[in-house]
Every structure is written in C-alpha cells, then in structure tokens.
C-alpha cells in the first residue's frame, strides 16, 4: 500500500542520510589530511629551495677560493721563475770568477817555479858567504858547560817536575842536585832555546836564587847541576807538626819577592818566572829561621815569550793570566 511504501521510503531515506553524513565526515577527514599533506609538501619544497640556495652559495664561495688560489699560484710561480733567473746569473758570475782564479793560480805557479829556480841560483853563493862569516865570527865560550864525567848520580830521588827528575849527585866532591831533563822536552827545535836559557841562568847571581852550577851540552840526556838545598816550601807545608810562624812566612815571602825583583830587572830584557809555586821555593836554615830560594828560573822564557795563556800551575796563576788579553806586568 501507499503508506507501506512511504514507511519503506522513509526508512531508506534515513539510511541514505546516515550514509551521506558518513561520507561528509570521511570527506572532511580526507580534506583535512590532504591539507596536512599539502602543507608538508610546501615545507619540503621550501626546505629544498633553502638547501639548494645554501649549496649554490657554497659553490660560489668555492669558485672564488679557487680563483684566488689560481691567482696566488700564478704569482708564486712568477716569483720563483724570477728567483731562478737571478740564481742563474749569480752562478754564471761565480763560474767566471772561478775561471779567473784558476788562471791566476796557474800564473802564480809559473811565477813560483821561476822564483824557485832563481833561489837555487842564489843559494850556492849565499851558502858560501854564510860559511865565510862563520869562519870569521869569534867563537862564544860556554862557561856553564860541564863534562858529564864529572857528575856522579845516585839513586836517591829528590823530586819530579815537568822538565825532568831531580836526583842527588856529586860534582867535584860536593853534594849537588842534578836534574835529568826528559828527552821528549828537548826536541831538536827546542835545544837552541834550552842552551840560551842555560846561558841566562849562568849569569844570575842572587842570595835568594838557587845557585846554578852548570849543565851538560853533549848528545846525551841534558843534566842540570845546582846547589843542594835542604827542603822545599811544599814539603814543609805538608808537615803538620812543623807549622810556619807569621814571622817565618813574612821572611820567606820577602826572600821570594827580592829574587823575583832581581829577575825582573835583568837587562836588556827581564826574566819572567811564570811557574812560581811552593814546590819551586826551596828552604834552607839560617840559624833557627827558614830562608827561601827560588828555583827553576833558568827554564823561564824571555819577556817576548811570556804572552801565552795560563802559564805554570793554574792554582798559582793570576786571574788575568788565564786569558790571552792580559798585559805585561813587571814588579
């Protein structure tokens, strides 16, 4: 019937409305989801643009850096090429200078050869002239030279030094001190210097200098003969039970000073001891008092030979003597 149809239609219409509402809700949900996706897409698109812009900026910076490096490398290359050119010019100059020097050496060798031949021509007449002068030159006597046969040596050692050993000996019936000079000290080049020093020692006469008697002058080991003294200042100082008094020290010091003053006033050139120490101050008794004598002055050098660094024992040297800049001082 019609009413039944109406009821049926209403029921289906209600179902249709319900279904339509569901579709609208689903549509609304889908539209909302679509909007969210669109927003995300816009964000991703914008982020991509930003990243691209950043990459493009970095690429631009890298290109600028590359251009700068390329320009700098070109400038450095130009500088290196310029330096290489200068070095080549310097090398050419050095090569020319070397060639000139080699040529000068050749010329000098040739001149030297000519001079040697000329010297050979002059040598023979010069030798003849020198021989003639030697024949007419008066022979100098060496009064200090004594024969080795007159010296008797014992085995008693009195002391040791840089020049040699000192032994007890006898000379013409008297006890003496005999110094045996080391053969290494007297090389052929230094023997003439030794003879000159012995000549100086033979002329020294002073109560506070060790008396030099003489020396041998033959092919054997040189022997120096001096008077025999009781002891040395060093040996006495090593004896703790015999200390020196203040007055004794003053007297010995005065003796040494007077001896050095005598040597310093030697003419024409002063004698400088340069190796004065307690071992070179010998002592002898005058009554109850020790008196001093300076030894080894015969091996001292002349004034012009004294300007060497650190002569003698370092502990006895003046501070300025340890350098090469000290001045000559004669008291």
PDB file of C-alpha atoms in Angstrom:
ATOM      1  CA  UNK A   1       0.000   0.000   0.000  1.00  0.00           C
ATOM      2  CA  UNK A   2       0.979   3.601  -0.253  1.00  0.00           C
ATOM      3  CA  UNK A   3       1.574   4.004   3.467  1.00  0.00           C
ATOM      4  CA  UNK A   4       3.775   0.963   3.481  1.00  0.00           C
ATOM      5  CA  UNK A   5       5.708   2.431   0.607  1.00  0.00           C
ATOM      6  CA  UNK A   6       6.061   5.695   2.474  1.00  0.00           C
ATOM      7  CA  UNK A   7       7.367   3.898   5.519  1.00  0.00           C
ATOM      8  CA  UNK A   8       9.784   1.934   3.356  1.00  0.00           C
ATOM      9  CA  UNK A   9      10.933   5.079   1.600  1.00  0.00           C
ATOM     10  CA  UNK A  10      11.430   6.928   4.881  1.00  0.00           C
ATOM     11  CA  UNK A  11      13.481   4.115   6.270  1.00  0.00           C
ATOM     12  CA  UNK A  12      15.696   4.054   3.192  1.00  0.00           C
ATOM     13  CA  UNK A  13      15.935   7.842   3.184  1.00  0.00           C
ATOM     14  CA  UNK A  14      17.104   7.775   6.783  1.00  0.00           C
ATOM     15  CA  UNK A  15      19.730   5.191   5.872  1.00  0.00           C
ATOM     16  CA  UNK A  16      20.762   7.345   2.958  1.00  0.00           C
ATOM     17  CA  UNK A  17      21.106  10.371   5.258  1.00  0.00           C
ATOM     18  CA  UNK A  18      23.213   8.372   7.645  1.00  0.00           C
ATOM     19  CA  UNK A  19      25.371   7.188   4.804  1.00  0.00           C
ATOM     20  CA  UNK A  20      25.655  10.723   3.454  1.00  0.00           C
ATOM     21  CA  UNK A  21      26.726  12.011   6.864  1.00  0.00           C
ATOM     22  CA  UNK A  22      29.394   9.341   6.986  1.00  0.00           C
ATOM     23  CA  UNK A  23      30.579  10.371   3.524  1.00  0.00           C
ATOM     24  CA  UNK A  24      30.687  14.013   4.560  1.00  0.00           C
ATOM     25  CA  UNK A  25      32.687  13.129   7.665  1.00  0.00           C
ATOM     26  CA  UNK A  26      35.021  10.973   5.592  1.00  0.00           C
ATOM     27  CA  UNK A  27      35.325  13.774   3.038  1.00  0.00           C
ATOM     28  CA  UNK A  28      36.082  16.259   5.788  1.00  0.00           C
ATOM     29  CA  UNK A  29      38.696  13.917   7.236  1.00  0.00           C
ATOM     30  CA  UNK A  30      40.232  13.345   3.807  1.00  0.00           C
ATOM     31  CA  UNK A  31      40.254  17.072   3.045  1.00  0.00           C
ATOM     32  CA  UNK A  32      41.968  17.740   6.357  1.00  0.00           C
ATOM     33  CA  UNK A  33      44.501  15.027   5.620  1.00  0.00           C
ATOM     34  CA  UNK A  34      45.017  16.429   2.138  1.00  0.00           C
ATOM     35  CA  UNK A  35      45.599  19.867   3.614  1.00  0.00           C
ATOM     36  CA  UNK A  36      48.185  18.480   6.024  1.00  0.00           C
ATOM     37  CA  UNK A  37      49.936  16.674   3.187  1.00  0.00           C
ATOM     38  CA  UNK A  38      49.885  19.870   1.117  1.00  0.00           C
ATOM     39  CA  UNK A  39      51.420  21.811   3.989  1.00  0.00           C
ATOM     40  CA  UNK A  40      54.106  19.158   4.430  1.00  0.00           C
ATOM     41  CA  UNK A  41      54.764  19.247   0.711  1.00  0.00           C
ATOM     42  CA  UNK A  42      55.104  23.023   0.832  1.00  0.00           C
ATOM     43  CA  UNK A  43      57.527  22.743   3.759  1.00  0.00           C
ATOM     44  CA  UNK A  44      59.596  20.119   1.984  1.00  0.00           C
ATOM     45  CA  UNK A  45      59.620  22.204  -1.174  1.00  0.00           C
ATOM     46  CA  UNK A  46      60.712  25.319   0.754  1.00  0.00           C
ATOM     47  CA  UNK A  47      63.416  23.348   2.600  1.00  0.00           C
ATOM     48  CA  UNK A  48      64.685  22.019  -0.710  1.00  0.00           C
ATOM     49  CA  UNK A  49      64.849  25.557  -2.051  1.00  0.00           C
ATOM     50  CA  UNK A  50      66.793  26.686   1.053  1.00  0.00           C
ATOM     51  CA  UNK A  51      69.213  23.773   0.758  1.00  0.00           C
ATOM     52  CA  UNK A  52      69.680  24.490  -2.900  1.00  0.00           C
ATOM     53  CA  UNK A  53      70.353  28.159  -2.183  1.00  0.00           C
ATOM     54  CA  UNK A  54      72.892  27.210   0.501  1.00  0.00           C
ATOM     55  CA  UNK A  55      74.601  24.786  -1.841  1.00  0.00           C
ATOM     56  CA  UNK A  56      74.701  27.414  -4.557  1.00  0.00           C
ATOM     57  CA  UNK A  57      76.233  29.902  -2.083  1.00  0.00           C
ATOM     58  CA  UNK A  58      78.884  27.383  -1.022  1.00  0.00           C
ATOM     59  CA  UNK A  59      79.604  26.595  -4.650  1.00  0.00           C
ATOM     60  CA  UNK A  60      80.064  30.290  -5.318  1.00  0.00           C
ATOM     61  CA  UNK A  61      82.478  30.619  -2.365  1.00  0.00           C
ATOM     62  CA  UNK A  62      84.471  27.609  -3.528  1.00  0.00           C
ATOM     63  CA  UNK A  63      84.717  29.073  -7.001  1.00  0.00           C
ATOM     64  CA  UNK A  64      86.004  32.361  -5.565  1.00  0.00           C
ATOM     65  CA  UNK A  65      88.581  30.495  -3.426  1.00  0.00           C
ATOM     66  CA  UNK A  66      89.673  28.513  -6.450  1.00  0.00           C
ATOM     67  CA  UNK A  67      90.148  31.713  -8.408  1.00  0.00           C
ATOM     68  CA  UNK A  68      92.207  33.224  -5.571  1.00  0.00           C
ATOM     69  CA  UNK A  69      94.392  30.114  -5.257  1.00  0.00           C
ATOM     70  CA  UNK A  70      94.908  30.042  -9.001  1.00  0.00           C
ATOM     71  CA  UNK A  71      95.915  33.714  -8.994  1.00  0.00           C
ATOM     72  CA  UNK A  72      98.234  33.230  -5.987  1.00  0.00           C
ATOM     73  CA  UNK A  73      99.855  30.186  -7.583  1.00  0.00           C
ATOM     74  CA  UNK A  74     100.485  32.163 -10.720  1.00  0.00           C
ATOM     75  CA  UNK A  75     102.152  34.958  -8.729  1.00  0.00           C
ATOM     76  CA  UNK A  76     104.296  32.469  -6.755  1.00  0.00           C
ATOM     77  CA  UNK A  77     105.339  30.798  -9.973  1.00  0.00           C
ATOM     78  CA  UNK A  78     106.358  34.149 -11.418  1.00  0.00           C
ATOM     79  CA  UNK A  79     108.395  34.908  -8.262  1.00  0.00           C
ATOM     80  CA  UNK A  80     110.094  31.515  -8.386  1.00  0.00           C
ATOM     81  CA  UNK A  81     110.945  31.974 -12.030  1.00  0.00           C
ATOM     82  CA  UNK A  82     112.438  35.392 -11.227  1.00  0.00           C
ATOM     83  CA  UNK A  83     114.495  33.931  -8.356  1.00  0.00           C
ATOM     84  CA  UNK A  84     115.681  31.125 -10.602  1.00  0.00           C
ATOM     85  CA  UNK A  85     116.775  33.672 -13.151  1.00  0.00           C
ATOM     86  CA  UNK A  86     118.748  35.613 -10.509  1.00  0.00           C
ATOM     87  CA  UNK A  87     120.397  32.412  -9.260  1.00  0.00           C
ATOM     88  CA  UNK A  88     121.420  31.505 -12.770  1.00  0.00           C
ATOM     89  CA  UNK A  89     123.007  34.925 -13.210  1.00  0.00           C
ATOM     90  CA  UNK A  90     124.877  34.526  -9.890  1.00  0.00           C
ATOM     91  CA  UNK A  91     126.052  31.073 -10.961  1.00  0.00           C
ATOM     92  CA  UNK A  92     127.367  32.480 -14.198  1.00  0.00           C
ATOM     93  CA  UNK A  93     129.289  35.168 -12.278  1.00  0.00           C
ATOM     94  CA  UNK A  94     130.746  32.598  -9.861  1.00  0.00           C
ATOM     95  CA  UNK A  95     131.773  30.394 -12.765  1.00  0.00           C
ATOM     96  CA  UNK A  96     133.585  33.298 -14.402  1.00  0.00           C
ATOM     97  CA  UNK A  97     135.266  34.210 -11.102  1.00  0.00           C
ATOM     98  CA  UNK A  98     136.357  30.594 -10.631  1.00  0.00           C
ATOM     99  CA  UNK A  99     137.859  30.500 -14.100  1.00  0.00           C
ATOM    100  CA  UNK A 100     139.725  33.749 -13.389  1.00  0.00           C
ATOM    101  CA  UNK A 101     141.004  32.366 -10.065  1.00  0.00           C
ATOM    102  CA  UNK A 102     142.163  29.140 -11.700  1.00  0.00           C
ATOM    103  CA  UNK A 103     144.024  31.146 -14.299  1.00  0.00           C
ATOM    104  CA  UNK A 104     145.649  33.237 -11.565  1.00  0.00           C
ATOM    105  CA  UNK A 105     146.712  30.043  -9.771  1.00  0.00           C
ATOM    106  CA  UNK A 106     148.307  28.789 -12.965  1.00  0.00           C
ATOM    107  CA  UNK A 107     150.132  32.101 -13.373  1.00  0.00           C
ATOM    108  CA  UNK A 108     151.279  32.074  -9.728  1.00  0.00           C
ATOM    109  CA  UNK A 109     152.573  28.516 -10.050  1.00  0.00           C
ATOM    110  CA  UNK A 110     154.548  29.539 -13.089  1.00  0.00           C
ATOM    111  CA  UNK A 111     155.960  32.561 -11.231  1.00  0.00           C
ATOM    112  CA  UNK A 112     156.736  30.369  -8.214  1.00  0.00           C
ATOM    113  CA  UNK A 113     158.635  27.938 -10.385  1.00  0.00           C
ATOM    114  CA  UNK A 114     160.673  30.789 -11.842  1.00  0.00           C
ATOM    115  CA  UNK A 115     161.372  32.121  -8.328  1.00  0.00           C
ATOM    116  CA  UNK A 116     162.445  28.672  -7.104  1.00  0.00           C
ATOM    117  CA  UNK A 117     164.902  28.381  -9.956  1.00  0.00           C
ATOM    118  CA  UNK A 118     166.197  31.854  -9.132  1.00  0.00           C
ATOM    119  CA  UNK A 119     166.540  30.911  -5.442  1.00  0.00           C
ATOM    120  CA  UNK A 120     168.501  27.815  -6.391  1.00  0.00           C
ATOM    121  CA  UNK A 121     170.872  30.007  -8.364  1.00  0.00           C
ATOM    122  CA  UNK A 122     171.350  32.317  -5.342  1.00  0.00           C
ATOM    123  CA  UNK A 123     171.560  29.562  -2.720  1.00  0.00           C
ATOM    124  CA  UNK A 124     175.079  28.401  -3.518  1.00  0.00           C
ATOM    125  CA  UNK A 125     176.796  31.828  -3.301  1.00  0.00           C
ATOM    126  CA  UNK A 126     174.747  32.649  -0.172  1.00  0.00           C
ATOM    127  CA  UNK A 127     175.882  29.436   1.479  1.00  0.00           C
ATOM    128  CA  UNK A 128     179.464  30.323   0.650  1.00  0.00           C
ATOM    129  CA  UNK A 129     179.043  33.773   2.206  1.00  0.00           C
ATOM    130  CA  UNK A 130     177.488  32.339   5.372  1.00  0.00           C
ATOM    131  CA  UNK A 131     180.282  29.815   5.716  1.00  0.00           C
ATOM    132  CA  UNK A 132     182.819  32.604   5.375  1.00  0.00           C
ATOM    133  CA  UNK A 133     181.045  34.613   8.074  1.00  0.00           C
ATOM    134  CA  UNK A 134     181.008  31.601  10.387  1.00  0.00           C
ATOM    135  CA  UNK A 135     184.724  31.124   9.854  1.00  0.00           C
ATOM    136  CA  UNK A 136     185.489  34.723  10.828  1.00  0.00           C
ATOM    137  CA  UNK A 137     182.895  35.033  13.641  1.00  0.00           C
ATOM    138  CA  UNK A 138     184.509  34.765  17.085  1.00  0.00           C
ATOM    139  CA  UNK A 139     183.501  31.614  18.910  1.00  0.00           C
ATOM    140  CA  UNK A 140     181.393  32.214  22.026  1.00  0.00           C
ATOM    141  CA  UNK A 141     182.547  30.298  25.047  1.00  0.00           C
ATOM    142  CA  UNK A 142     180.020  28.426  27.193  1.00  0.00           C
ATOM    143  CA  UNK A 143     181.443  28.719  30.677  1.00  0.00           C
ATOM    144  CA  UNK A 144     178.433  26.936  32.143  1.00  0.00           C
ATOM    145  CA  UNK A 145     179.084  23.691  30.213  1.00  0.00           C
ATOM    146  CA  UNK A 146     180.464  20.893  32.395  1.00  0.00           C
ATOM    147  CA  UNK A 147     181.565  17.398  31.477  1.00  0.00           C
ATOM    148  CA  UNK A 148     179.220  14.511  32.090  1.00  0.00           C
ATOM    149  CA  UNK A 149     182.145  12.537  33.500  1.00  0.00           C
ATOM    150  CA  UNK A 150     182.390  14.970  36.422  1.00  0.00           C
ATOM    151  CA  UNK A 151     178.828  14.254  37.572  1.00  0.00           C
ATOM    152  CA  UNK A 152     178.106  11.238  39.755  1.00  0.00           C
ATOM    153  CA  UNK A 153     174.411  10.335  40.130  1.00  0.00           C
ATOM    154  CA  UNK A 154     172.869   8.386  42.998  1.00  0.00           C
ATOM    155  CA  UNK A 155     169.533   6.582  43.081  1.00  0.00           C
ATOM    156  CA  UNK A 156     168.079   8.995  45.649  1.00  0.00           C
ATOM    157  CA  UNK A 157     165.169  10.897  44.111  1.00  0.00           C
ATOM    158  CA  UNK A 158     164.805  14.474  45.357  1.00  0.00           C
ATOM    159  CA  UNK A 159     161.819  15.471  43.269  1.00  0.00           C
ATOM    160  CA  UNK A 160     159.936  15.267  39.977  1.00  0.00           C
ATOM    161  CA  UNK A 161     158.842  18.033  37.636  1.00  0.00           C
ATOM    162  CA  UNK A 162     157.558  18.763  34.157  1.00  0.00           C
ATOM    163  CA  UNK A 163     161.113  19.158  32.846  1.00  0.00           C
ATOM    164  CA  UNK A 164     162.533  16.042  34.469  1.00  0.00           C
ATOM    165  CA  UNK A 165     163.561  14.237  37.648  1.00  0.00           C
ATOM    166  CA  UNK A 166     165.890  15.647  40.311  1.00  0.00           C
ATOM    167  CA  UNK A 167     168.444  13.247  41.801  1.00  0.00           C
ATOM    168  CA  UNK A 168     171.063  13.558  44.497  1.00  0.00           C
ATOM    169  CA  UNK A 169     174.523  13.682  42.949  1.00  0.00           C
ATOM    170  CA  UNK A 170     178.130  14.701  43.433  1.00  0.00           C
ATOM    171  CA  UNK A 171     180.144  17.218  41.474  1.00  0.00           C
ATOM    172  CA  UNK A 172     183.827  17.790  42.197  1.00  0.00           C
ATOM    173  CA  UNK A 173     183.495  16.398  45.707  1.00  0.00           C
ATOM    174  CA  UNK A 174     180.326  18.317  46.686  1.00  0.00           C
ATOM    175  CA  UNK A 175     176.774  17.099  47.074  1.00  0.00           C
ATOM    176  CA  UNK A 176     174.560  18.673  44.422  1.00  0.00           C
ATOM    177  CA  UNK A 177     171.078  18.391  42.959  1.00  0.00           C
ATOM    178  CA  UNK A 178     171.066  17.062  39.395  1.00  0.00           C
ATOM    179  CA  UNK A 179     168.031  17.453  37.162  1.00  0.00           C
ATOM    180  CA  UNK A 180     167.718  14.954  34.326  1.00  0.00           C
ATOM    181  CA  UNK A 181     165.813  16.675  31.520  1.00  0.00           C
ATOM    182  CA  UNK A 182     163.286  14.463  29.736  1.00  0.00           C
ATOM    183  CA  UNK A 183     164.341  13.653  26.203  1.00  0.00           C
ATOM    184  CA  UNK A 184     160.828  14.489  24.971  1.00  0.00           C
ATOM    185  CA  UNK A 185     161.152  18.033  26.299  1.00  0.00           C
ATOM    186  CA  UNK A 186     164.315  18.731  24.333  1.00  0.00           C
ATOM    187  CA  UNK A 187     163.425  18.193  20.711  1.00  0.00           C
ATOM    188  CA  UNK A 188     165.942  19.340  18.087  1.00  0.00           C
ATOM    189  CA  UNK A 189     163.922  22.515  17.590  1.00  0.00           C
ATOM    190  CA  UNK A 190     163.962  23.407  21.297  1.00  0.00           C
ATOM    191  CA  UNK A 191     167.607  22.571  22.076  1.00  0.00           C
ATOM    192  CA  UNK A 192     168.805  26.014  20.992  1.00  0.00           C
ATOM    193  CA  UNK A 193     166.231  27.587  23.310  1.00  0.00           C
ATOM    194  CA  UNK A 194     167.462  25.347  26.141  1.00  0.00           C
ATOM    195  CA  UNK A 195     171.070  26.427  25.571  1.00  0.00           C
ATOM    196  CA  UNK A 196     170.025  30.070  25.625  1.00  0.00           C
ATOM    197  CA  UNK A 197     168.180  29.612  28.920  1.00  0.00           C
ATOM    198  CA  UNK A 198     171.200  27.892  30.476  1.00  0.00           C
ATOM    199  CA  UNK A 199     173.313  30.847  29.435  1.00  0.00           C
ATOM    200  CA  UNK A 200     170.868  33.186  31.180  1.00  0.00           C
ATOM    201  CA  UNK A 201     170.838  31.076  34.343  1.00  0.00           C
ATOM    202  CA  UNK A 202     174.643  31.053  34.469  1.00  0.00           C
ATOM    203  CA  UNK A 203     174.644  34.861  34.661  1.00  0.00           C
ATOM    204  CA  UNK A 204     172.137  35.127  37.521  1.00  0.00           C
ATOM    205  CA  UNK A 205     173.702  35.739  40.926  1.00  0.00           C
ATOM    206  CA  UNK A 206     171.489  36.450  43.926  1.00  0.00           C
ATOM    207  CA  UNK A 207     171.406  35.134  47.514  1.00  0.00           C
ATOM    208  CA  UNK A 208     167.739  34.124  47.154  1.00  0.00           C
ATOM    209  CA  UNK A 209     168.064  32.364  43.800  1.00  0.00           C
ATOM    210  CA  UNK A 210     169.052  28.690  43.675  1.00  0.00           C
ATOM    211  CA  UNK A 211     172.694  28.648  42.582  1.00  0.00           C
ATOM    212  CA  UNK A 212     173.062  27.253  39.068  1.00  0.00           C
ATOM    213  CA  UNK A 213     176.398  25.431  38.746  1.00  0.00           C
ATOM    214  CA  UNK A 214     176.300  24.208  35.167  1.00  0.00           C
ATOM    215  CA  UNK A 215     174.857  21.758  32.653  1.00  0.00           C
ATOM    216  CA  UNK A 216     175.994  19.225  30.104  1.00  0.00           C
ATOM    217  CA  UNK A 217     175.897  20.045  26.400  1.00  0.00           C
ATOM    218  CA  UNK A 218     176.509  16.831  24.520  1.00  0.00           C
ATOM    219  CA  UNK A 219     174.477  14.223  22.680  1.00  0.00           C
ATOM    220  CA  UNK A 220     173.197  12.585  25.868  1.00  0.00           C
ATOM    221  CA  UNK A 221     170.272  13.482  28.105  1.00  0.00           C
ATOM    222  CA  UNK A 222     170.940  17.000  29.473  1.00  0.00           C
ATOM    223  CA  UNK A 223     171.930  17.224  33.146  1.00  0.00           C
ATOM    224  CA  UNK A 224     171.446  20.461  35.120  1.00  0.00           C
ATOM    225  CA  UNK A 225     173.558  20.813  38.257  1.00  0.00           C
ATOM    226  CA  UNK A 226     172.533  23.163  41.097  1.00  0.00           C
ATOM    227  CA  UNK A 227     173.396  23.574  44.735  1.00  0.00           C
ATOM    228  CA  UNK A 228     171.689  21.170  47.140  1.00  0.00           C
ATOM    229  CA  UNK A 229     169.033  22.748  49.401  1.00  0.00           C
ATOM    230  CA  UNK A 230     167.557  21.114  52.486  1.00  0.00           C
ATOM    231  CA  UNK A 231     163.834  21.060  51.576  1.00  0.00           C
ATOM    232  CA  UNK A 232     161.054  22.889  49.739  1.00  0.00           C
ATOM    233  CA  UNK A 233     158.210  25.060  50.956  1.00  0.00           C
ATOM    234  CA  UNK A 234     155.690  22.491  49.737  1.00  0.00           C
ATOM    235  CA  UNK A 235     157.367  19.679  51.662  1.00  0.00           C
ATOM    236  CA  UNK A 236     157.467  21.810  54.816  1.00  0.00           C
ATOM    237  CA  UNK A 237     153.793  22.759  54.492  1.00  0.00           C
ATOM    238  CA  UNK A 238     152.895  19.077  54.270  1.00  0.00           C
ATOM    239  CA  UNK A 239     154.441  18.515  57.712  1.00  0.00           C
ATOM    240  CA  UNK A 240     151.624  19.350  60.102  1.00  0.00           C
ATOM    241  CA  UNK A 241     153.874  19.184  63.152  1.00  0.00           C
ATOM    242  CA  UNK A 242     156.133  21.992  61.860  1.00  0.00           C
ATOM    243  CA  UNK A 243     153.836  24.924  61.048  1.00  0.00           C
ATOM    244  CA  UNK A 244     155.399  28.190  59.935  1.00  0.00           C
ATOM    245  CA  UNK A 245     155.050  31.202  62.186  1.00  0.00           C
ATOM    246  CA  UNK A 246     153.751  34.521  60.910  1.00  0.00           C
ATOM    247  CA  UNK A 247     157.237  35.990  61.011  1.00  0.00           C
ATOM    248  CA  UNK A 248     158.622  32.944  59.178  1.00  0.00           C
ATOM    249  CA  UNK A 249     156.032  33.342  56.424  1.00  0.00           C
ATOM    250  CA  UNK A 250     156.891  37.042  56.088  1.00  0.00           C
ATOM    251  CA  UNK A 251     160.638  36.370  55.849  1.00  0.00           C
ATOM    252  CA  UNK A 252     160.243  33.657  53.182  1.00  0.00           C
ATOM    253  CA  UNK A 253     157.818  35.862  51.225  1.00  0.00           C
ATOM    254  CA  UNK A 254     160.331  38.714  51.295  1.00  0.00           C
ATOM    255  CA  UNK A 255     163.107  36.402  50.076  1.00  0.00           C
ATOM    256  CA  UNK A 256     160.942  35.275  47.140  1.00  0.00           C
ATOM    257  CA  UNK A 257     159.942  38.856  46.312  1.00  0.00           C
ATOM    258  CA  UNK A 258     163.577  40.015  46.282  1.00  0.00           C
ATOM    259  CA  UNK A 259     164.549  37.121  44.000  1.00  0.00           C
ATOM    260  CA  UNK A 260     161.739  37.901  41.545  1.00  0.00           C
ATOM    261  CA  UNK A 261     162.588  41.596  41.620  1.00  0.00           C
ATOM    262  CA  UNK A 262     166.163  40.711  40.662  1.00  0.00           C
ATOM    263  CA  UNK A 263     164.939  38.608  37.714  1.00  0.00           C
ATOM    264  CA  UNK A 264     162.500  41.287  36.561  1.00  0.00           C
ATOM    265  CA  UNK A 265     165.266  43.895  36.454  1.00  0.00           C
ATOM    266  CA  UNK A 266     167.554  41.802  34.257  1.00  0.00           C
ATOM    267  CA  UNK A 267     168.865  43.755  31.242  1.00  0.00           C
ATOM    268  CA  UNK A 268     168.284  44.130  28.352  1.00  0.00           C
ATOM    269  CA  UNK A 269     165.120  42.088  28.835  1.00  0.00           C
ATOM    270  CA  UNK A 270     163.559  40.984  32.134  1.00  0.00           C
ATOM    271  CA  UNK A 271     163.208  37.321  33.070  1.00  0.00           C
ATOM    272  CA  UNK A 272     159.669  36.248  33.989  1.00  0.00           C
ATOM    273  CA  UNK A 273     159.478  33.038  36.031  1.00  0.00           C
ATOM    274  CA  UNK A 274     155.852  32.143  35.079  1.00  0.00           C
ATOM    275  CA  UNK A 275     155.820  28.904  37.102  1.00  0.00           C
ATOM    276  CA  UNK A 276     156.336  30.013  40.681  1.00  0.00           C
ATOM    277  CA  UNK A 277     154.791  27.646  43.235  1.00  0.00           C
ATOM    278  CA  UNK A 278     155.514  26.221  46.671  1.00  0.00           C
ATOM    279  CA  UNK A 279     157.460  23.393  45.003  1.00  0.00           C
ATOM    280  CA  UNK A 280     159.815  25.915  43.365  1.00  0.00           C
ATOM    281  CA  UNK A 281     160.553  27.761  46.615  1.00  0.00           C
ATOM    282  CA  UNK A 282     163.388  25.866  48.316  1.00  0.00           C
ATOM    283  CA  UNK A 283     164.192  26.379  52.004  1.00  0.00           C
ATOM    284  CA  UNK A 284     167.459  26.446  53.912  1.00  0.00           C
ATOM    285  CA  UNK A 285     168.141  27.204  57.557  1.00  0.00           C
ATOM    286  CA  UNK A 286     169.810  30.373  58.708  1.00  0.00           C
ATOM    287  CA  UNK A 287     170.152  29.763  62.422  1.00  0.00           C
ATOM    288  CA  UNK A 288     166.660  28.877  63.625  1.00  0.00           C
ATOM    289  CA  UNK A 289     164.933  30.634  60.723  1.00  0.00           C
ATOM    290  CA  UNK A 290     163.917  29.150  57.376  1.00  0.00           C
ATOM    291  CA  UNK A 291     165.010  31.240  54.378  1.00  0.00           C
ATOM    292  CA  UNK A 292     163.789  30.903  50.804  1.00  0.00           C
ATOM    293  CA  UNK A 293     165.418  30.452  47.405  1.00  0.00           C
ATOM    294  CA  UNK A 294     163.597  30.493  44.066  1.00  0.00           C
ATOM    295  CA  UNK A 295     164.413  27.593  41.742  1.00  0.00           C
ATOM    296  CA  UNK A 296     163.718  26.704  38.096  1.00  0.00           C
ATOM    297  CA  UNK A 297     164.240  30.307  36.975  1.00  0.00           C
ATOM    298  CA  UNK A 298     166.772  29.004  34.456  1.00  0.00           C
ATOM    299  CA  UNK A 299     163.965  27.477  32.414  1.00  0.00           C
ATOM    300  CA  UNK A 300     161.965  30.711  32.279  1.00  0.00           C
ATOM    301  CA  UNK A 301     161.430  32.463  28.959  1.00  0.00           C
ATOM    302  CA  UNK A 302     162.240  35.997  27.901  1.00  0.00           C
ATOM    303  CA  UNK A 303     159.644  38.745  28.103  1.00  0.00           C
ATOM    304  CA  UNK A 304     158.627  38.405  24.455  1.00  0.00           C
ATOM    305  CA  UNK A 305     157.778  34.739  25.041  1.00  0.00           C
ATOM    306  CA  UNK A 306     155.580  35.291  28.102  1.00  0.00           C
ATOM    307  CA  UNK A 307     152.289  36.213  26.455  1.00  0.00           C
ATOM    308  CA  UNK A 308     150.755  32.745  26.431  1.00  0.00           C
ATOM    309  CA  UNK A 309     147.561  31.692  28.172  1.00  0.00           C
ATOM    310  CA  UNK A 310     147.651  30.013  31.618  1.00  0.00           C
ATOM    311  CA  UNK A 311     151.414  29.640  32.226  1.00  0.00           C
ATOM    312  CA  UNK A 312     152.524  27.329  35.031  1.00  0.00           C
ATOM    313  CA  UNK A 313     150.162  25.753  37.549  1.00  0.00           C
ATOM    314  CA  UNK A 314     146.644  27.187  37.323  1.00  0.00           C
ATOM    315  CA  UNK A 315     146.125  27.490  41.093  1.00  0.00           C
ATOM    316  CA  UNK A 316     149.168  29.795  41.355  1.00  0.00           C
ATOM    317  CA  UNK A 317     148.333  31.903  38.279  1.00  0.00           C
ATOM    318  CA  UNK A 318     146.922  35.404  38.425  1.00  0.00           C
ATOM    319  CA  UNK A 319     143.312  35.590  37.132  1.00  0.00           C
ATOM    320  CA  UNK A 320     144.312  37.737  34.146  1.00  0.00           C
ATOM    321  CA  UNK A 321     146.946  35.155  33.149  1.00  0.00           C
ATOM    322  CA  UNK A 322     144.168  32.694  32.293  1.00  0.00           C
ATOM    323  CA  UNK A 323     143.194  34.790  29.259  1.00  0.00           C
ATOM    324  CA  UNK A 324     145.072  35.973  26.183  1.00  0.00           C
ATOM    325  CA  UNK A 325     144.188  39.628  26.850  1.00  0.00           C
ATOM    326  CA  UNK A 326     146.382  40.285  29.885  1.00  0.00           C
ATOM    327  CA  UNK A 327     149.103  42.919  29.856  1.00  0.00           C
ATOM    328  CA  UNK A 328     152.753  42.513  30.785  1.00  0.00           C
ATOM    329  CA  UNK A 329     153.447  43.317  34.437  1.00  0.00           C
ATOM    330  CA  UNK A 330     156.908  43.521  35.934  1.00  0.00           C
ATOM    331  CA  UNK A 331     157.146  44.274  39.659  1.00  0.00           C
TER     332      UNK A 331
END
